[in-house]
CSV table of C-alpha atoms in Angstrom, one decimal:
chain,number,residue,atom,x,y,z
A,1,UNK,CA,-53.0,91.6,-13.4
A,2,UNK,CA,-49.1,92.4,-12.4
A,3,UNK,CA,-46.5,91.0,-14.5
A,4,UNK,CA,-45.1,87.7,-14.3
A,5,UNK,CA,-42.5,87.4,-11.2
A,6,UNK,CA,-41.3,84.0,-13.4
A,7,UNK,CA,-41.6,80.4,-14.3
A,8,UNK,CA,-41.9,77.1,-13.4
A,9,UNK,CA,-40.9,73.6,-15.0
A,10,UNK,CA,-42.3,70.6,-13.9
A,11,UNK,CA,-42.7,66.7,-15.4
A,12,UNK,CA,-44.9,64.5,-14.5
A,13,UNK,CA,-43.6,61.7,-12.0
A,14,UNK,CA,-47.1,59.7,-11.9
A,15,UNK,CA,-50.5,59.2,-9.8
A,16,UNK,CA,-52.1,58.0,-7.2
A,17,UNK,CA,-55.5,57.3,-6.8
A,18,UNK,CA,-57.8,56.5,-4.3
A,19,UNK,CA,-61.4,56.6,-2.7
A,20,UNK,CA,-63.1,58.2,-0.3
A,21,UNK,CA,-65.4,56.6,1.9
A,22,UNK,CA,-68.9,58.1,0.2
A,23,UNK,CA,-67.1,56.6,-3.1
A,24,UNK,CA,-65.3,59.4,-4.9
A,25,UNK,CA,-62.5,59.1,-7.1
A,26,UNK,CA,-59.5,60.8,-5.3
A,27,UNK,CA,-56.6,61.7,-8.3
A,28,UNK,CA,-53.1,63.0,-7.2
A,29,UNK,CA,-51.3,63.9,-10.0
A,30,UNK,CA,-47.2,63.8,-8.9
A,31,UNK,CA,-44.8,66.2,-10.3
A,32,UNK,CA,-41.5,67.2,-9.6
A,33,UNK,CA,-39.1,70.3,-11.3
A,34,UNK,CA,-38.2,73.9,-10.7
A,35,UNK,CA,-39.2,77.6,-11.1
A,36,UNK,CA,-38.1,80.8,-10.2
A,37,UNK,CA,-36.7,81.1,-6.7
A,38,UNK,CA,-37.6,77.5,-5.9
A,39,UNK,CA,-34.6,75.1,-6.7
A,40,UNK,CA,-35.6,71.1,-5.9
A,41,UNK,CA,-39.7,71.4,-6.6
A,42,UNK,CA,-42.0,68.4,-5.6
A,43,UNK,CA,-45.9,68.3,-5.9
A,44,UNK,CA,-49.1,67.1,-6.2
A,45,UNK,CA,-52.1,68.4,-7.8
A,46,UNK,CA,-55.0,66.8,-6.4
A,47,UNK,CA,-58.7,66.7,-7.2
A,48,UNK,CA,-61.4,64.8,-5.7
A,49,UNK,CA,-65.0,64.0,-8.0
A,50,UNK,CA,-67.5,61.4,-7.8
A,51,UNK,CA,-67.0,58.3,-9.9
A,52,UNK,CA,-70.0,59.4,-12.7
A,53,UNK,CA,-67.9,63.5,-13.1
A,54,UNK,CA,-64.8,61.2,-14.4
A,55,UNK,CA,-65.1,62.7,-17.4
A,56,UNK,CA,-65.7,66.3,-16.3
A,57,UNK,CA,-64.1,68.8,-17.7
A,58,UNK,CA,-63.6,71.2,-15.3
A,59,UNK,CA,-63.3,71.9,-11.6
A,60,UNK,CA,-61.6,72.8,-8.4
A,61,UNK,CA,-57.9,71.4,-7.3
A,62,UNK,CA,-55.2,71.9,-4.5
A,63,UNK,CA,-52.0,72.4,-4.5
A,64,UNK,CA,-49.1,70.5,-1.9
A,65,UNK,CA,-45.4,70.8,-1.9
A,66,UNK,CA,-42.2,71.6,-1.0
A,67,UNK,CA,-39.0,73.2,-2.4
A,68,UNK,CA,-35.6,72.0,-1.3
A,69,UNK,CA,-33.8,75.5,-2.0
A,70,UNK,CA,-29.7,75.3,-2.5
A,71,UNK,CA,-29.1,77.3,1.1
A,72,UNK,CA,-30.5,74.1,3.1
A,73,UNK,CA,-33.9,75.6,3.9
A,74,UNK,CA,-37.4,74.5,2.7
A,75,UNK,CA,-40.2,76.0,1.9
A,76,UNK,CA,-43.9,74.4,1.9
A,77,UNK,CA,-46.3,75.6,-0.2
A,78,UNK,CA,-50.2,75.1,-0.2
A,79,UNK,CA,-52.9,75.8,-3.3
A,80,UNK,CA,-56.3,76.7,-4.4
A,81,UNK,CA,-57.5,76.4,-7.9
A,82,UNK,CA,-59.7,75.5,-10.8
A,83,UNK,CA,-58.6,73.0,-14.2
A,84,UNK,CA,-60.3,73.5,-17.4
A,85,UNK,CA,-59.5,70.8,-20.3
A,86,UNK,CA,-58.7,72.9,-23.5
A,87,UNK,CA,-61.0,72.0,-25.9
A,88,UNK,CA,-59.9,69.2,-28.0
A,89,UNK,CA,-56.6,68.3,-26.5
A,90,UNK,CA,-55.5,66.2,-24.0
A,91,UNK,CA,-54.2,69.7,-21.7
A,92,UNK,CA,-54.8,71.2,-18.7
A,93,UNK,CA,-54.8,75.1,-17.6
A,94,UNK,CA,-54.7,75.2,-14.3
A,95,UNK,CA,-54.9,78.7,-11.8
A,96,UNK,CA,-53.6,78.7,-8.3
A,97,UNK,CA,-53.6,81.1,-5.5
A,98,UNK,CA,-51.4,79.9,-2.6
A,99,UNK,CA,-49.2,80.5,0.1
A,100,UNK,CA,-45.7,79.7,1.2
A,101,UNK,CA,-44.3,78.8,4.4
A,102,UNK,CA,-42.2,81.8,4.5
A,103,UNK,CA,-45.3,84.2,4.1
A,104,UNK,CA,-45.3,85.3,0.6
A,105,UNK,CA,-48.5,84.7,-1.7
A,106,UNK,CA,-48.3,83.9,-5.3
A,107,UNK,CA,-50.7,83.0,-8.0
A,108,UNK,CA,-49.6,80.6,-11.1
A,109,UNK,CA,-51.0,80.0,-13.9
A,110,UNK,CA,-50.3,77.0,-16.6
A,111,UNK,CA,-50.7,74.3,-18.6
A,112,UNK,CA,-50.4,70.4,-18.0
A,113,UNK,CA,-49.3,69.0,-21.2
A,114,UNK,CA,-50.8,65.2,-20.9
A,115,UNK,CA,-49.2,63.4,-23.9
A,116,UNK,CA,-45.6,65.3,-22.8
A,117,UNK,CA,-46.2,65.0,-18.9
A,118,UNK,CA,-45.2,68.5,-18.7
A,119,UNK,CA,-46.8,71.2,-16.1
A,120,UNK,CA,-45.4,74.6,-17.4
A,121,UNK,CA,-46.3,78.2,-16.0
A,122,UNK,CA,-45.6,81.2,-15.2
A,123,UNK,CA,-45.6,83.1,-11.3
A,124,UNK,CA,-47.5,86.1,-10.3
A,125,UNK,CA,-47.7,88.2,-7.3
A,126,UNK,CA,-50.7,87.7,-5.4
């Protein structure tokens, strides 16, 4: 895999949950921060299982946000990825391949920090 491009720094600003009509839990996790070459950052992780799976493990997530960038412009971003619970802890890694409004494809990877509402990583060329 190439070598980090950089980082990212989120917290976590709270959730949202919902259902969908067949009766799965719909969880949007809300986060806000910066990283490398994107200033203002706000976004939600979501992942949709059915109600029984509420204490997976594991499993597929997206990815939606924007970043307010200090020239004026914004940039969207959308996400594909998996979240595995470390064993043990109350954490998250989580893997993303997405794209961004202006083209470019990048991968993160991290780690949501439950107990310190933190969602730390680092950026990758896709």
């Amino acid at each position: 895999m190439a070598d980090a491009i950089g980082t990212f720094e989120t917290k976590h600003t709270g959730n949202t949950y919902s259902r969908t009509a067949e009766g799965d839990l719909v969880i949007n996790a809300h986060f806000e921060g910066a990283g490398t070459g994107f200033d203002a950052v706000f976004g939600t992780l979501s992942l949709t299982q059915k109600l029984s799976e509420a204490s997976a493990t594991s499993g597929t997530c997206t990815w939606t946000g924007q970043s307010f960038q200090k020239d004026g412009t914004t940039l969207g971003t959308l996400g594909d990825g998996t979240w595995e619970q470390l064993a043990g802890e109350n954490k998250w890694k989580v893997v993303f391949d997405g794209e961004i409004s202006n083209g470019d494809r990048l991968r993160t990877e991290g780690v949501i920090d439950l107990p310190a509402r933190l969602y730390t990583g680092s950026i990758f060329p896709a």
